[in-house]
C-alpha cells in the first residue's frame, strides 16, 4: 500500500472506498495507437474525474504475507482486484475496437504474475500492470495473494480457449460483465 498515492487521489477528489470503481483510461498517440504506460498512470473515477499519479513497481507494493499458501485456496478476498484488471482489459479492447485472443490474455496474465515489474511489447500489458499497481497502492496484498489472483485470471482465459484465434474469454466473460 502507498499512503502517498491514497492522499494524492483523495486530494484530486477521487473516492477510494471502492477501488473497482476506479479505472486506468487508455492514452493514445499518433495514428490512434495506445501509448504504453510508464511510472505515471492516469486514474479516473466513475464520474470521469482524472488525475495522473506516480505508482511504485508492483514488487515494492506487496505487503508481508498474511496468509499461508493453504489458506489461499479459499475464495479471494480481493474481488475488486480481479474486477479492476478485467474491466481494464475491456476498456482497452473496446478502445482498440478489437478483442484480444484467449491465448494472449493467458500470456499477459502469466507475464504479469511471473515478471510483475517487467516490460512487454503489447501495450495492454502496461495497462494491466497499471491497474495492478493502482490496486496494490490502495489495498494490502501479499505476494502470495497477488500471484494466486493472477494465476486464477490466467486459468480462466485458458479455460475458454478453444483454438488459437479464440476470443471466448473476452466475448463470454469480459464483455457481458464489464461493458456499459
Short mmCIF file of C-alpha atoms in Angstrom, two decimals:
data_model
loop_
_atom_site.label_atom_id
_atom_site.label_comp_id
_atom_site.label_asym_id
_atom_site.label_seq_id
_atom_site.Cartn_x
_atom_site.Cartn_y
_atom_site.Cartn_z
CA UNK A 1 0.00 0.00 0.00
CA UNK A 2 1.18 3.52 -0.75
CA UNK A 3 -0.23 6.21 1.55
CA UNK A 4 1.12 9.00 -0.69
CA UNK A 5 -0.93 7.73 -3.64
CA UNK A 6 -4.01 7.43 -1.44
CA UNK A 7 -3.59 11.06 -0.32
CA UNK A 8 -2.96 12.28 -3.87
CA UNK A 9 -6.10 10.58 -5.18
CA UNK A 10 -8.17 11.93 -2.27
CA UNK A 11 -6.88 15.46 -2.91
CA UNK A 12 -8.00 15.10 -6.53
CA UNK A 13 -11.48 14.20 -5.27
CA UNK A 14 -11.48 10.51 -6.19
CA UNK A 15 -13.34 8.17 -3.82
CA UNK A 16 -11.17 5.26 -2.65
CA UNK A 17 -13.77 3.18 -0.80
CA UNK A 18 -14.42 1.04 -3.90
CA UNK A 19 -11.18 0.58 -5.90
CA UNK A 20 -13.13 -1.36 -8.52
CA UNK A 21 -14.91 1.89 -9.46
CA UNK A 22 -11.59 3.41 -10.48
CA UNK A 23 -10.16 2.82 -13.92
CA UNK A 24 -7.00 3.26 -15.90
CA UNK A 25 -8.05 5.08 -19.10
CA UNK A 26 -6.26 4.34 -22.35
CA UNK A 27 -3.97 7.08 -23.64
CA UNK A 28 -3.47 7.40 -27.40
CA UNK A 29 -0.61 8.60 -29.53
CA UNK A 30 -0.17 9.03 -33.26
CA UNK A 31 -2.44 7.06 -35.57
CA UNK A 32 -4.72 6.00 -32.70
CA UNK A 33 -2.15 3.69 -31.14
CA UNK A 34 -2.36 3.05 -27.42
CA UNK A 35 0.61 4.53 -25.59
CA UNK A 36 2.22 2.15 -23.10
CA UNK A 37 2.15 3.44 -19.54
CA UNK A 38 5.24 4.25 -17.57
CA UNK A 39 5.78 5.28 -13.97
CA UNK A 40 2.90 7.77 -14.16
CA UNK A 41 -0.58 6.29 -14.60
CA UNK A 42 -3.88 8.03 -15.42
CA UNK A 43 -6.60 7.20 -12.90
CA UNK A 44 -10.27 8.12 -13.34
CA UNK A 45 -13.32 7.50 -11.22
CA UNK A 46 -16.83 6.67 -12.40
CA UNK A 47 -17.64 10.38 -12.87
CA UNK A 48 -14.51 10.81 -15.06
CA UNK A 49 -12.52 12.93 -12.63
CA UNK A 50 -8.98 12.13 -13.68
CA UNK A 51 -5.50 12.53 -12.23
CA UNK A 52 -2.08 11.20 -13.19
CA UNK A 53 -0.18 9.58 -10.31
CA UNK A 54 3.28 8.09 -9.97
CA UNK A 55 2.93 4.48 -8.89
CA UNK A 56 5.64 2.26 -7.47
CA UNK A 57 6.57 -1.04 -9.12
CA UNK A 58 4.41 -3.98 -8.06
CA UNK A 59 7.24 -5.72 -6.20
CA UNK A 60 7.59 -2.68 -3.93
CA UNK A 61 3.88 -2.66 -3.09
CA UNK A 62 3.41 -6.19 -1.74
CA UNK A 63 2.73 -6.43 1.96
CA UNK A 64 4.03 -9.06 4.37
CA UNK A 65 2.34 -12.41 3.75
CA UNK A 66 -0.96 -12.50 5.59
CA UNK A 67 -1.97 -16.00 4.53
CA UNK A 68 -0.26 -19.29 4.10
CA UNK A 69 -0.47 -20.92 0.64
CA UNK A 70 -3.01 -23.42 2.03
CA UNK A 71 -5.35 -20.60 3.10
CA UNK A 72 -5.20 -19.15 -0.42
CA UNK A 73 -7.45 -21.95 -1.64
CA UNK A 74 -10.36 -20.03 -0.11
CA UNK A 75 -12.23 -17.60 -2.39
CA UNK A 76 -10.16 -14.46 -2.92
CA UNK A 77 -10.87 -11.52 -0.68
CA UNK A 78 -9.65 -9.21 -3.41
CA UNK A 79 -12.58 -9.39 -5.82
CA UNK A 80 -12.04 -5.68 -6.51
CA UNK A 81 -8.55 -6.52 -7.83
CA UNK A 82 -9.98 -9.06 -10.29
CA UNK A 83 -12.69 -6.61 -11.30
CA UNK A 84 -10.23 -3.75 -11.85
CA UNK A 85 -7.92 -5.85 -14.04
CA UNK A 86 -10.74 -7.34 -16.09
CA UNK A 87 -12.50 -4.00 -16.55
CA UNK A 88 -9.17 -2.53 -17.68
CA UNK A 89 -8.93 -5.32 -20.27
CA UNK A 90 -12.43 -4.48 -21.55
CA UNK A 91 -11.67 -0.76 -21.69
CA UNK A 92 -8.54 -1.50 -23.72
CA UNK A 93 -10.24 -3.91 -26.14
CA UNK A 94 -13.17 -1.51 -26.61
CA UNK A 95 -10.83 1.43 -27.23
CA UNK A 96 -8.87 -0.59 -29.78
CA UNK A 97 -12.11 -1.98 -31.29
CA UNK A 98 -10.62 -5.47 -31.23
CA UNK A 99 -10.88 -8.24 -28.64
CA UNK A 100 -7.63 -9.94 -27.71
CA UNK A 101 -7.37 -13.70 -28.06
CA UNK A 102 -7.72 -16.04 -25.10
CA UNK A 103 -4.10 -17.14 -25.62
CA UNK A 104 -2.92 -13.52 -25.47
CA UNK A 105 -4.86 -12.85 -22.25
CA UNK A 106 -3.42 -16.02 -20.75
CA UNK A 107 0.10 -14.93 -21.77
CA UNK A 108 -0.33 -11.40 -20.41
CA UNK A 109 -1.69 -12.63 -17.05
CA UNK A 110 1.15 -15.18 -16.80
CA UNK A 111 3.71 -12.47 -17.61
CA UNK A 112 2.15 -10.15 -15.02
CA UNK A 113 2.39 -12.95 -12.44
CA UNK A 114 5.91 -14.10 -13.27
CA UNK A 115 7.50 -10.72 -14.12
CA UNK A 116 5.28 -8.14 -12.43
CA UNK A 117 7.72 -5.27 -12.98
CA UNK A 118 8.71 -6.43 -16.46
CA UNK A 119 8.07 -4.91 -19.86
CA UNK A 120 6.15 -6.34 -22.79
CA UNK A 121 5.71 -5.13 -26.36
CA UNK A 122 1.90 -5.34 -26.06
CA UNK A 123 0.51 -2.02 -24.70
CA UNK A 124 -2.29 -3.88 -22.87
CA UNK A 125 0.35 -5.33 -20.55
CA UNK A 126 1.25 -1.86 -19.27
CA UNK A 127 -2.44 -1.08 -18.62
CA UNK A 128 -3.00 -4.34 -16.73
CA UNK A 129 0.22 -3.62 -14.83
CA UNK A 130 -1.00 -0.06 -14.15
CA UNK A 131 -4.32 -1.37 -12.81
CA UNK A 132 -2.48 -3.85 -10.57
CA UNK A 133 -0.14 -1.10 -9.32
CA UNK A 134 -3.13 1.13 -8.61
CA UNK A 135 -4.94 -1.56 -6.60
CA UNK A 136 -1.79 -2.51 -4.67
CA UNK A 137 -1.26 1.18 -3.89
CA UNK A 138 -4.70 1.29 -2.27
CA UNK A 139 -5.03 -2.13 -0.60
CA UNK A 140 -2.78 -4.51 1.30
CA UNK A 141 -1.97 -7.54 -0.83
CA UNK A 142 0.78 -10.08 -0.19
CA UNK A 143 2.91 -11.53 -2.95
CA UNK A 144 1.26 -14.94 -2.50
CA UNK A 145 -2.22 -13.41 -2.81
CA UNK A 146 -1.16 -11.42 -5.88
CA UNK A 147 0.30 -14.46 -7.62
CA UNK A 148 -2.75 -16.56 -6.78
CA UNK A 149 -5.13 -13.93 -8.20
CA UNK A 150 -3.15 -13.63 -11.45
CA UNK A 151 -2.99 -17.40 -11.76
CA UNK A 152 -6.78 -17.54 -11.46
CA UNK A 153 -7.18 -15.00 -14.25
CA UNK A 154 -4.77 -16.91 -16.48
CA UNK A 155 -6.57 -20.19 -15.89
CA UNK A 156 -9.90 -18.55 -16.65
CA UNK A 157 -8.62 -17.30 -20.00
CA UNK A 158 -7.10 -20.71 -20.69
CA UNK A 159 -10.36 -22.48 -19.87
CA UNK A 160 -12.18 -20.56 -22.62
CA UNK A 161 -9.54 -21.07 -25.32
CA UNK A 162 -10.84 -23.49 -27.95
CA UNK A 163 -8.49 -22.65 -30.86
CA UNK A 164 -5.56 -20.27 -31.48
CA UNK A 165 -7.74 -17.29 -32.52
CA UNK A 166 -10.46 -17.84 -29.92
CA UNK A 167 -11.81 -14.71 -28.18
CA UNK A 168 -14.30 -16.57 -25.99
CA UNK A 169 -12.82 -15.21 -22.73
CA UNK A 170 -13.44 -11.68 -23.98
CA UNK A 171 -16.80 -12.47 -25.54
CA UNK A 172 -18.28 -14.63 -22.75
CA UNK A 173 -16.60 -13.33 -19.58
CA UNK A 174 -15.36 -9.80 -20.05
CA UNK A 175 -17.86 -8.15 -22.39
CA UNK A 176 -21.08 -9.31 -20.71
CA UNK A 177 -19.90 -8.31 -17.23
CA UNK A 178 -17.93 -5.14 -17.84
CA UNK A 179 -19.31 -3.38 -20.92
CA UNK A 180 -21.51 -0.37 -20.43
#
